[in-house]
PDB file of C-alpha atoms and ligand atoms in Angstrom:
ATOM      1  CA  UNK A   1       5.285 -36.669  -4.808  1.00 97.00           C
ATOM      2  CA  UNK A   2       7.441 -34.848  -7.228  1.00 98.00           C
ATOM      3  CA  UNK A   3       6.005 -34.292 -10.557  1.00 98.00           C
ATOM      4  CA  UNK A   4       8.508 -34.169 -13.411  1.00 98.00           C
ATOM      5  CA  UNK A   5       7.957 -33.075 -17.638  1.00 98.00           C
ATOM      6  CA  UNK A   6      11.215 -34.300 -19.114  1.00 98.00           C
ATOM      7  CA  UNK A   7      12.249 -35.664 -22.915  1.00 97.00           C
ATOM      8  CA  UNK A   8      14.075 -38.014 -23.606  1.00 92.00           C
ATOM      9  CA  UNK A   9      14.967 -39.205 -27.244  1.00 88.00           C
ATOM     10  CA  UNK A  10      13.464 -36.534 -28.743  1.00 90.00           C
ATOM     11  CA  UNK A  11      10.599 -38.146 -26.749  1.00 93.00           C
ATOM     12  CA  UNK A  12       8.364 -35.363 -24.670  1.00 96.00           C
ATOM     13  CA  UNK A  13       6.575 -37.546 -21.682  1.00 97.00           C
ATOM     14  CA  UNK A  14       5.793 -36.890 -17.645  1.00 98.00           C
ATOM     15  CA  UNK A  15       5.808 -38.856 -14.738  1.00 98.00           C
ATOM     16  CA  UNK A  16       6.582 -39.304 -11.504  1.00 98.00           C
ATOM     17  CA  UNK A  17      10.440 -38.745  -9.052  1.00 97.00           C
ATOM     18  CA  UNK A  18      10.755 -42.054  -7.422  1.00 92.00           C
ATOM     19  CA  UNK A  19      14.006 -41.936  -5.584  1.00 91.00           C
ATOM     20  CA  UNK A  20      16.630 -41.582  -9.043  1.00 96.00           C
ATOM     21  CA  UNK A  21      13.788 -43.442 -11.559  1.00 97.00           C
ATOM     22  CA  UNK A  22      11.328 -41.179 -12.796  1.00 98.00           C
ATOM     23  CA  UNK A  23       8.019 -43.566 -13.452  1.00 98.00           C
ATOM     24  CA  UNK A  24       6.443 -42.258 -16.986  1.00 98.00           C
ATOM     25  CA  UNK A  25       3.438 -41.479 -17.543  1.00 98.00           C
ATOM     26  CA  UNK A  26       1.893 -43.516 -20.227  1.00 95.00           C
ATOM     27  CA  UNK A  27      -1.080 -44.682 -22.148  1.00 94.00           C
ATOM     28  CA  UNK A  28      -4.231 -44.457 -19.950  1.00 95.00           C
ATOM     29  CA  UNK A  29      -3.155 -40.439 -18.768  1.00 98.00           C
ATOM     30  CA  UNK A  30      -3.431 -38.203 -18.636  1.00 98.00           C
ATOM     31  CA  UNK A  31      -0.975 -36.587 -22.376  1.00 97.00           C
ATOM     32  CA  UNK A  32       0.910 -33.970 -19.899  1.00 98.00           C
ATOM     33  CA  UNK A  33       1.321 -32.322 -16.805  1.00 98.00           C
ATOM     34  CA  UNK A  34      -1.353 -29.420 -17.725  1.00 98.00           C
ATOM     35  CA  UNK A  35      -4.173 -32.182 -18.889  1.00 98.00           C
ATOM     36  CA  UNK A  36      -3.219 -34.226 -15.178  1.00 98.00           C
ATOM     37  CA  UNK A  37      -4.520 -30.816 -13.853  1.00 98.00           C
ATOM     38  CA  UNK A  38      -7.429 -30.638 -15.578  1.00 97.00           C
ATOM     39  CA  UNK A  39      -8.616 -34.211 -14.506  1.00 97.00           C
ATOM     40  CA  UNK A  40     -11.264 -34.439 -11.408  1.00 94.00           C
ATOM     41  CA  UNK A  41      -9.109 -35.697  -8.924  1.00 96.00           C
ATOM     42  CA  UNK A  42      -5.187 -36.013  -9.974  1.00 98.00           C
ATOM     43  CA  UNK A  43      -4.212 -36.585  -6.889  1.00 98.00           C
ATOM     44  CA  UNK A  44      -5.725 -40.329  -7.110  1.00 98.00           C
ATOM     45  CA  UNK A  45      -4.172 -40.436 -10.849  1.00 98.00           C
ATOM     46  CA  UNK A  46      -0.721 -39.912  -9.360  1.00 98.00           C
ATOM     47  CA  UNK A  47      -1.183 -42.439  -6.734  1.00 98.00           C
ATOM     48  CA  UNK A  48      -2.452 -45.043  -9.213  1.00 98.00           C
ATOM     49  CA  UNK A  49       0.756 -44.353 -11.003  1.00 98.00           C
ATOM     50  CA  UNK A  50       3.133 -45.446  -8.393  1.00 97.00           C
ATOM     51  CA  UNK A  51       1.965 -48.004  -7.954  1.00 96.00           C
ATOM     52  CA  UNK A  52       1.290 -49.211 -11.382  1.00 96.00           C
ATOM     53  CA  UNK A  53       3.000 -53.028 -12.080  1.00 94.00           C
ATOM     54  CA  UNK A  54       2.779 -51.690 -15.341  1.00 94.00           C
ATOM     55  CA  UNK A  55       4.966 -48.041 -15.638  1.00 95.00           C
ATOM     56  CA  UNK A  56       7.798 -47.789 -17.423  1.00 96.00           C
ATOM     57  CA  UNK A  57      10.630 -45.522 -15.410  1.00 96.00           C
ATOM     58  CA  UNK A  58      13.946 -44.086 -16.678  1.00 96.00           C
ATOM     59  CA  UNK A  59      16.844 -42.543 -14.740  1.00 97.00           C
ATOM     60  CA  UNK A  60      16.282 -39.390 -13.885  1.00 97.00           C
ATOM     61  CA  UNK A  61      19.676 -38.589 -14.639  1.00 95.00           C
ATOM     62  CA  UNK A  62      19.422 -39.677 -18.413  1.00 94.00           C
ATOM     63  CA  UNK A  63      15.832 -37.439 -19.703  1.00 96.00           C
ATOM     64  CA  UNK A  64      16.088 -33.509 -20.042  1.00 97.00           C
ATOM     65  CA  UNK A  65      13.524 -32.458 -17.176  1.00 98.00           C
ATOM     66  CA  UNK A  66      11.617 -29.368 -19.128  1.00 98.00           C
ATOM     67  CA  UNK A  67       9.338 -26.627 -16.789  1.00 98.00           C
ATOM     68  CA  UNK A  68       7.309 -29.349 -15.540  1.00 98.00           C
ATOM     69  CA  UNK A  69       4.135 -27.447 -16.946  1.00 98.00           C
ATOM     70  CA  UNK A  70       6.066 -25.920 -20.139  1.00 97.00           C
ATOM     71  CA  UNK A  71       3.154 -23.510 -21.501  1.00 96.00           C
ATOM     72  CA  UNK A  72       0.479 -23.145 -19.103  1.00 96.00           C
ATOM     73  CA  UNK A  73      -2.462 -20.565 -20.112  1.00 95.00           C
ATOM     74  CA  UNK A  74      -2.113 -18.043 -18.707  1.00 96.00           C
ATOM     75  CA  UNK A  75       1.367 -16.068 -18.892  1.00 98.00           C
ATOM     76  CA  UNK A  76       3.184 -16.580 -15.158  1.00 98.00           C
ATOM     77  CA  UNK A  77       1.808 -14.300 -12.651  1.00 98.00           C
ATOM     78  CA  UNK A  78       3.828 -12.780 -10.551  1.00 98.00           C
ATOM     79  CA  UNK A  79       4.134 -10.488  -7.888  1.00 97.00           C
ATOM     80  CA  UNK A  80       6.628  -7.235  -7.451  1.00 94.00           C
ATOM     81  CA  UNK A  81       7.267  -6.294  -3.990  1.00 92.00           C
ATOM     82  CA  UNK A  82       6.115  -8.918  -1.446  1.00 96.00           C
ATOM     83  CA  UNK A  83       9.022  -9.219   0.987  1.00 95.00           C
ATOM     84  CA  UNK A  84       9.854  -6.143   3.251  1.00 91.00           C
ATOM     85  CA  UNK A  85      13.367  -5.963   3.069  1.00 91.00           C
ATOM     86  CA  UNK A  86      13.441  -6.247  -0.825  1.00 89.00           C
ATOM     87  CA  UNK A  87      10.527  -3.663  -0.672  1.00 88.00           C
ATOM     88  CA  UNK A  88      12.771  -1.396   0.690  1.00 90.00           C
ATOM     89  CA  UNK A  89      15.955  -2.475  -0.641  1.00 91.00           C
ATOM     90  CA  UNK A  90      13.753  -1.784  -4.582  1.00 90.00           C
ATOM     91  CA  UNK A  91      12.540   2.160  -3.537  1.00 90.00           C
ATOM     92  CA  UNK A  92      15.449   2.948  -2.469  1.00 90.00           C
ATOM     93  CA  UNK A  93      17.831   2.568  -5.199  1.00 91.00           C
ATOM     94  CA  UNK A  94      15.566   3.775  -7.465  1.00 89.00           C
ATOM     95  CA  UNK A  95      14.926   7.666  -5.702  1.00 91.00           C
ATOM     96  CA  UNK A  96      11.578   6.421  -3.986  1.00 91.00           C
ATOM     97  CA  UNK A  97       9.571   7.023  -0.549  1.00 90.00           C
ATOM     98  CA  UNK A  98       9.799   3.485   1.155  1.00 88.00           C
ATOM     99  CA  UNK A  99       6.332   2.114   1.625  1.00 88.00           C
ATOM    100  CA  UNK A 100       4.895  -1.188   1.781  1.00 87.00           C
ATOM    101  CA  UNK A 101       2.116  -2.431  -0.483  1.00 88.00           C
ATOM    102  CA  UNK A 102      -0.763  -2.259   0.037  1.00 92.00           C
ATOM    103  CA  UNK A 103      -2.385  -3.839  -2.315  1.00 93.00           C
ATOM    104  CA  UNK A 104       0.053  -6.290  -4.354  1.00 94.00           C
ATOM    105  CA  UNK A 105       2.094  -5.150  -7.197  1.00 94.00           C
ATOM    106  CA  UNK A 106       1.389  -7.421  -9.619  1.00 97.00           C
ATOM    107  CA  UNK A 107       2.839  -8.341 -12.901  1.00 97.00           C
ATOM    108  CA  UNK A 108       2.848 -11.009 -15.591  1.00 98.00           C
ATOM    109  CA  UNK A 109       5.939 -12.798 -17.202  1.00 98.00           C
ATOM    110  CA  UNK A 110       5.400 -14.196 -21.277  1.00 98.00           C
ATOM    111  CA  UNK A 111       4.541 -17.822 -21.501  1.00 98.00           C
ATOM    112  CA  UNK A 112       7.742 -17.786 -24.080  1.00 98.00           C
ATOM    113  CA  UNK A 113      10.088 -16.706 -21.125  1.00 98.00           C
ATOM    114  CA  UNK A 114       9.115 -20.557 -19.779  1.00 98.00           C
ATOM    115  CA  UNK A 115      11.788 -22.350 -20.073  1.00 98.00           C
ATOM    116  CA  UNK A 116      13.545 -25.876 -17.707  1.00 98.00           C
ATOM    117  CA  UNK A 117      15.421 -26.014 -14.141  1.00 98.00           C
ATOM    118  CA  UNK A 118      18.585 -26.373 -15.947  1.00 98.00           C
ATOM    119  CA  UNK A 119      18.004 -24.531 -19.232  1.00 98.00           C
ATOM    120  CA  UNK A 120      21.003 -22.265 -20.335  1.00 98.00           C
ATOM    121  CA  UNK A 121      19.699 -19.154 -20.143  1.00 98.00           C
ATOM    122  CA  UNK A 122      20.686 -16.804 -23.368  1.00 98.00           C
ATOM    123  CA  UNK A 123      22.321 -13.375 -22.532  1.00 97.00           C
ATOM    124  CA  UNK A 124      21.471 -11.280 -26.166  1.00 96.00           C
ATOM    125  CA  UNK A 125      23.349  -8.244 -25.185  1.00 94.00           C
ATOM    126  CA  UNK A 126      22.288  -6.052 -27.563  1.00 96.00           C
ATOM    127  CA  UNK A 127      18.994  -6.275 -25.950  1.00 97.00           C
ATOM    128  CA  UNK A 128      20.033  -5.990 -22.008  1.00 97.00           C
ATOM    129  CA  UNK A 129      22.881  -5.111 -19.589  1.00 96.00           C
ATOM    130  CA  UNK A 130      21.355  -5.220 -17.018  1.00 98.00           C
ATOM    131  CA  UNK A 131      20.062  -8.655 -16.460  1.00 98.00           C
ATOM    132  CA  UNK A 132      18.868 -10.114 -12.737  1.00 98.00           C
ATOM    133  CA  UNK A 133      18.484 -12.864 -10.612  1.00 98.00           C
ATOM    134  CA  UNK A 134      15.311 -13.204  -8.173  1.00 98.00           C
ATOM    135  CA  UNK A 135      14.346 -16.506  -6.381  1.00 98.00           C
ATOM    136  CA  UNK A 136      11.652 -17.009  -5.594  1.00 98.00           C
ATOM    137  CA  UNK A 137       8.700 -19.983  -4.622  1.00 98.00           C
ATOM    138  CA  UNK A 138       5.919 -20.639  -7.357  1.00 98.00           C
ATOM    139  CA  UNK A 139       2.577 -22.162  -6.495  1.00 98.00           C
ATOM    140  CA  UNK A 140       0.206 -24.288  -8.920  1.00 98.00           C
ATOM    141  CA  UNK A 141      -3.402 -23.865  -9.123  1.00 98.00           C
ATOM    142  CA  UNK A 142      -5.034 -27.335  -9.369  1.00 98.00           C
ATOM    143  CA  UNK A 143      -8.567 -26.284  -8.917  1.00 97.00           C
ATOM    144  CA  UNK A 144      -9.594 -24.062  -9.879  1.00 97.00           C
ATOM    145  CA  UNK A 145     -12.175 -21.079  -9.085  1.00 98.00           C
ATOM    146  CA  UNK A 146     -13.578 -17.786  -8.517  1.00 98.00           C
ATOM    147  CA  UNK A 147     -14.088 -15.579  -5.499  1.00 98.00           C
ATOM    148  CA  UNK A 148     -11.627 -18.566  -3.378  1.00 98.00           C
ATOM    149  CA  UNK A 149     -12.223 -17.435   0.340  1.00 98.00           C
ATOM    150  CA  UNK A 150      -8.672 -16.892   2.070  1.00 98.00           C
ATOM    151  CA  UNK A 151      -9.298 -20.395   4.179  1.00 98.00           C
ATOM    152  CA  UNK A 152     -10.250 -22.283   1.435  1.00 98.00           C
ATOM    153  CA  UNK A 153      -7.321 -21.434  -0.556  1.00 98.00           C
ATOM    154  CA  UNK A 154      -4.507 -23.040  -0.219  1.00 98.00           C
ATOM    155  CA  UNK A 155      -6.785 -26.600  -1.208  1.00 98.00           C
ATOM    156  CA  UNK A 156      -6.464 -24.803  -4.596  1.00 98.00           C
ATOM    157  CA  UNK A 157      -2.924 -25.530  -5.101  1.00 98.00           C
ATOM    158  CA  UNK A 158      -1.712 -28.603  -6.911  1.00 98.00           C
ATOM    159  CA  UNK A 159       1.670 -27.796  -5.419  1.00 98.00           C
ATOM    160  CA  UNK A 160       4.882 -25.973  -5.221  1.00 98.00           C
ATOM    161  CA  UNK A 161       8.106 -24.786  -7.347  1.00 98.00           C
ATOM    162  CA  UNK A 162      11.467 -23.242  -7.502  1.00 98.00           C
ATOM    163  CA  UNK A 163      11.179 -20.163 -10.149  1.00 98.00           C
ATOM    164  CA  UNK A 164      13.646 -17.214 -11.362  1.00 98.00           C
ATOM    165  CA  UNK A 165      11.881 -14.555 -12.793  1.00 98.00           C
ATOM    166  CA  UNK A 166      15.275 -13.033 -14.220  1.00 98.00           C
ATOM    167  CA  UNK A 167      14.108  -9.295 -15.038  1.00 98.00           C
ATOM    168  CA  UNK A 168      16.306  -7.124 -17.140  1.00 98.00           C
ATOM    169  CA  UNK A 169      16.225  -3.987 -15.457  1.00 96.00           C
ATOM    170  CA  UNK A 170      16.852  -1.507 -18.152  1.00 95.00           C
ATOM    171  CA  UNK A 171      14.519  -1.895 -19.919  1.00 96.00           C
ATOM    172  CA  UNK A 172      12.591  -2.476 -16.851  1.00 92.00           C
ATOM    173  CA  UNK A 173      13.031   1.657 -16.449  1.00 92.00           C
ATOM    174  CA  UNK A 174      13.239   2.140 -19.795  1.00 93.00           C
ATOM    175  CA  UNK A 175       9.494   1.138 -20.609  1.00 94.00           C
ATOM    176  CA  UNK A 176       7.783   2.152 -17.132  1.00 88.00           C
ATOM    177  CA  UNK A 177       5.582  -0.494 -17.580  1.00 91.00           C
ATOM    178  CA  UNK A 178       6.825  -4.411 -15.835  1.00 93.00           C
ATOM    179  CA  UNK A 179       5.413  -6.950 -18.778  1.00 96.00           C
ATOM    180  CA  UNK A 180       9.186  -6.090 -21.571  1.00 96.00           C
ATOM    181  CA  UNK A 181      11.365  -6.551 -18.593  1.00 96.00           C
ATOM    182  CA  UNK A 182      10.160  -8.992 -17.285  1.00 97.00           C
ATOM    183  CA  UNK A 183       9.906 -10.780 -20.278  1.00 97.00           C
ATOM    184  CA  UNK A 184      12.784 -11.971 -22.469  1.00 98.00           C
ATOM    185  CA  UNK A 185      12.580 -15.354 -23.998  1.00 97.00           C
ATOM    186  CA  UNK A 186      14.615 -18.571 -21.436  1.00 98.00           C
ATOM    187  CA  UNK A 187      14.123 -15.837 -18.622  1.00 98.00           C
ATOM    188  CA  UNK A 188      11.573 -18.327 -15.962  1.00 98.00           C
ATOM    189  CA  UNK A 189      13.778 -21.406 -15.239  1.00 98.00           C
ATOM    190  CA  UNK A 190      11.629 -23.229 -12.823  1.00 98.00           C
ATOM    191  CA  UNK A 191      10.772 -27.083 -11.274  1.00 98.00           C
ATOM    192  CA  UNK A 192      12.825 -28.696 -11.262  1.00 98.00           C
ATOM    193  CA  UNK A 193       9.288 -30.624 -10.483  1.00 98.00           C
ATOM    194  CA  UNK A 194       5.992 -29.716  -8.892  1.00 98.00           C
ATOM    195  CA  UNK A 195       6.118 -30.754  -5.493  1.00 98.00           C
ATOM    196  CA  UNK A 196       2.933 -31.835  -3.903  1.00 98.00           C
ATOM    197  CA  UNK A 197       0.734 -29.192  -1.379  1.00 98.00           C
ATOM    198  CA  UNK A 198       0.260 -32.496   0.415  1.00 98.00           C
ATOM    199  CA  UNK A 199       4.496 -32.632   0.962  1.00 98.00           C
ATOM    200  CA  UNK A 200       4.543 -29.173   1.663  1.00 98.00           C
ATOM    201  CA  UNK A 201       2.389 -28.397   4.605  1.00 95.00           C
ATOM    202  CA  UNK A 202       3.286 -25.061   5.401  1.00 98.00           C
ATOM    203  CA  UNK A 203       4.066 -22.887   1.988  1.00 98.00           C
ATOM    204  CA  UNK A 204       5.641 -19.490   4.327  1.00 98.00           C
ATOM    205  CA  UNK A 205       7.820 -22.452   6.471  1.00 98.00           C
ATOM    206  CA  UNK A 206      10.334 -21.625   3.257  1.00 98.00           C
ATOM    207  CA  UNK A 207      13.512 -21.283   2.978  1.00 98.00           C
ATOM    208  CA  UNK A 208      14.799 -19.319  -0.193  1.00 98.00           C
ATOM    209  CA  UNK A 209      17.768 -18.478  -0.921  1.00 98.00           C
ATOM    210  CA  UNK A 210      20.152 -17.409  -4.705  1.00 98.00           C
ATOM    211  CA  UNK A 211      23.564 -18.247  -5.538  1.00 98.00           C
ATOM    212  CA  UNK A 212      25.921 -17.028  -8.093  1.00 98.00           C
ATOM    213  CA  UNK A 213      28.639 -18.505  -9.054  1.00 98.00           C
ATOM    214  CA  UNK A 214      28.629 -19.754  -5.820  1.00 98.00           C
ATOM    215  CA  UNK A 215      28.058 -17.259  -3.495  1.00 98.00           C
ATOM    216  CA  UNK A 216      24.925 -16.855  -1.731  1.00 98.00           C
ATOM    217  CA  UNK A 217      23.433 -13.272  -2.909  1.00 98.00           C
ATOM    218  CA  UNK A 218      20.056 -14.180  -1.361  1.00 98.00           C
ATOM    219  CA  UNK A 219      19.009 -15.851   1.709  1.00 98.00           C
ATOM    220  CA  UNK A 220      14.857 -15.261   2.804  1.00 97.00           C
ATOM    221  CA  UNK A 221      12.346 -17.223   4.280  1.00 97.00           C
ATOM    222  CA  UNK A 222       8.507 -17.393   3.003  1.00 98.00           C
ATOM    223  CA  UNK A 223       7.112 -15.821   6.137  1.00 97.00           C
ATOM    224  CA  UNK A 224       8.482 -11.893   5.520  1.00 97.00           C
ATOM    225  CA  UNK A 225       6.498 -12.443   2.443  1.00 97.00           C
ATOM    226  CA  UNK A 226       3.524  -9.424   3.040  1.00 97.00           C
ATOM    227  CA  UNK A 227       1.229 -11.158   1.060  1.00 98.00           C
ATOM    228  CA  UNK A 228       1.281 -14.982   1.726  1.00 98.00           C
ATOM    229  CA  UNK A 229       0.123 -17.396  -0.699  1.00 98.00           C
ATOM    230  CA  UNK A 230      -3.428 -17.724   0.573  1.00 98.00           C
ATOM    231  CA  UNK A 231      -3.963 -14.056   0.458  1.00 98.00           C
ATOM    232  CA  UNK A 232      -2.902 -13.821  -3.917  1.00 98.00           C
ATOM    233  CA  UNK A 233      -5.090 -16.080  -4.629  1.00 98.00           C
ATOM    234  CA  UNK A 234      -8.163 -14.868  -2.648  1.00 98.00           C
ATOM    235  CA  UNK A 235      -7.006 -12.090  -4.160  1.00 98.00           C
ATOM    236  CA  UNK A 236      -5.936 -13.136  -8.066  1.00 98.00           C
ATOM    237  CA  UNK A 237      -9.617 -14.564  -7.661  1.00 98.00           C
ATOM    238  CA  UNK A 238     -11.664 -11.447  -7.068  1.00 98.00           C
ATOM    239  CA  UNK A 239     -10.031 -10.721  -9.589  1.00 97.00           C
ATOM    240  CA  UNK A 240     -10.242 -13.179 -12.816  1.00 97.00           C
ATOM    241  CA  UNK A 241     -10.887 -17.661 -12.627  1.00 98.00           C
ATOM    242  CA  UNK A 242      -7.853 -18.785 -11.976  1.00 98.00           C
ATOM    243  CA  UNK A 243      -8.148 -22.299 -13.757  1.00 98.00           C
ATOM    244  CA  UNK A 244      -5.446 -25.397 -13.948  1.00 98.00           C
ATOM    245  CA  UNK A 245      -2.216 -24.887 -14.070  1.00 98.00           C
ATOM    246  CA  UNK A 246      -2.250 -21.288 -13.470  1.00 98.00           C
ATOM    247  CA  UNK A 247       1.250 -20.492 -12.048  1.00 98.00           C
ATOM    248  CA  UNK A 248       1.640 -17.648  -9.232  1.00 98.00           C
ATOM    249  CA  UNK A 249       5.477 -16.784  -8.771  1.00 98.00           C
ATOM    250  CA  UNK A 250       5.080 -14.797  -5.096  1.00 98.00           C
ATOM    251  CA  UNK A 251       7.808 -12.429  -5.081  1.00 98.00           C
ATOM    252  CA  UNK A 252      11.784 -12.515  -4.314  1.00 97.00           C
ATOM    253  CA  UNK A 253      13.326 -12.126  -0.809  1.00 97.00           C
ATOM    254  CA  UNK A 254      16.595  -9.103  -1.179  1.00 96.00           C
ATOM    255  CA  UNK A 255      20.024  -9.313  -2.300  1.00 97.00           C
ATOM    256  CA  UNK A 256      18.722  -9.219  -5.703  1.00 97.00           C
ATOM    257  CA  UNK A 257      22.006  -7.139  -8.589  1.00 97.00           C
ATOM    258  CA  UNK A 258      20.928  -4.057  -9.226  1.00 95.00           C
ATOM    259  CA  UNK A 259      20.026  -2.677  -5.698  1.00 94.00           C
ATOM    260  CA  UNK A 260      23.726  -3.853  -4.623  1.00 94.00           C
ATOM    261  CA  UNK A 261      26.334  -1.342  -3.835  1.00 92.00           C
ATOM    262  CA  UNK A 262      28.511  -1.274  -6.761  1.00 95.00           C
ATOM    263  CA  UNK A 263      25.387  -2.516  -9.266  1.00 96.00           C
ATOM    264  CA  UNK A 264      25.583  -6.548  -9.616  1.00 98.00           C
ATOM    265  CA  UNK A 265      24.323  -8.176 -13.368  1.00 98.00           C
ATOM    266  CA  UNK A 266      24.851 -11.414 -14.269  1.00 98.00           C
ATOM    267  CA  UNK A 267      27.290 -11.900 -17.431  1.00 98.00           C
ATOM    268  CA  UNK A 268      27.663 -15.098 -19.904  1.00 98.00           C
ATOM    269  CA  UNK A 269      29.400 -17.534 -18.406  1.00 98.00           C
ATOM    270  CA  UNK A 270      27.210 -17.398 -14.839  1.00 98.00           C
ATOM    271  CA  UNK A 271      25.809 -19.517 -12.769  1.00 98.00           C
ATOM    272  CA  UNK A 272      22.623 -19.217 -11.029  1.00 98.00           C
ATOM    273  CA  UNK A 273      21.603 -21.515  -8.307  1.00 98.00           C
ATOM    274  CA  UNK A 274      18.461 -20.384  -6.445  1.00 98.00           C
ATOM    275  CA  UNK A 275      17.550 -23.112  -3.764  1.00 98.00           C
ATOM    276  CA  UNK A 276      13.488 -23.910  -1.655  1.00 98.00           C
ATOM    277  CA  UNK A 277      14.075 -25.926   1.048  1.00 97.00           C
ATOM    278  CA  UNK A 278      11.936 -29.080   0.708  1.00 95.00           C
ATOM    279  CA  UNK A 279      11.193 -27.873  -3.330  1.00 98.00           C
ATOM    280  CA  UNK A 280      14.344 -27.960  -5.307  1.00 98.00           C
ATOM    281  CA  UNK A 281      17.323 -26.604  -6.600  1.00 98.00           C
ATOM    282  CA  UNK A 282      17.439 -24.791  -9.828  1.00 98.00           C
ATOM    283  CA  UNK A 283      20.244 -25.034 -11.788  1.00 98.00           C
ATOM    284  CA  UNK A 284      21.078 -22.219 -14.810  1.00 98.00           C
ATOM    285  CA  UNK A 285      23.938 -21.091 -17.169  1.00 98.00           C
ATOM    286  CA  UNK A 286      24.161 -17.501 -18.820  1.00 98.00           C
ATOM    287  CA  UNK A 287      24.904 -17.873 -21.721  1.00 98.00           C
ATOM    288  CA  UNK A 288      25.468 -14.719 -24.619  1.00 96.00           C
ATOM    289  CA  UNK A 289      23.994 -15.853 -28.174  1.00 94.00           C
TER     290      UNK A 289
HETATM  291 MG1   MG B   1      10.179 -11.662  -9.185  1.00 72.47          MG
END
């Protein structure tokens, strides 16, 4: 199933996509997707909504889709250098030794980065002149836990989304630590929906692509991840409790702008599209503010 949060006529709701309409979760359902995930059996609630003869529906193309979880409990948890070829291009460009990480590189993006799958991305040129793209597979945690065994980790996944980990490379460089360069407001579009995990039998068998103004820039595959989804969940949960609605973005393949010769960055008017096979496509315009 595809779970969406959306706004229509000034009201925010959630629902499930059924063909070209959204079945709206109204009275009698959890108020938000985050509250849905806090229930014992969210998939049963989705099945009830799908079969509910009283559910109203709205045309998908008349609703403004929002990030499926507009405000999770935690920052978005992100892996860096999780694809070998991207690790190589990044380290080479920075003049560093090319060594694959033995342990995942983990940073976060502030919750205020989260924005919709088709939202405009503000570019404040006084803050950054090096805005870059990173198409990624994002995981949404369903059932929380700590010390989750790798063999059981995928049972804790509620579903998957497309995410663009937009990054200000100049801020990332200037402030050393990743947080500021990764935390520009509205620099984390995601969605367009959460595809529930039952429809993604193998998260390590997905194409990850990014286009800028229609030109293919990234063309990776999740089989190339150094730390697969299950191992990542197991490792993270040894350190912190994972909670329903936590979002883990699993890193980007090669083809980012700063590692190109010459380097390329996003400008006002550019359109960035990120797509994951079997999940969907997000498309965002860069707008000067
Ligand atoms: Mg990234």
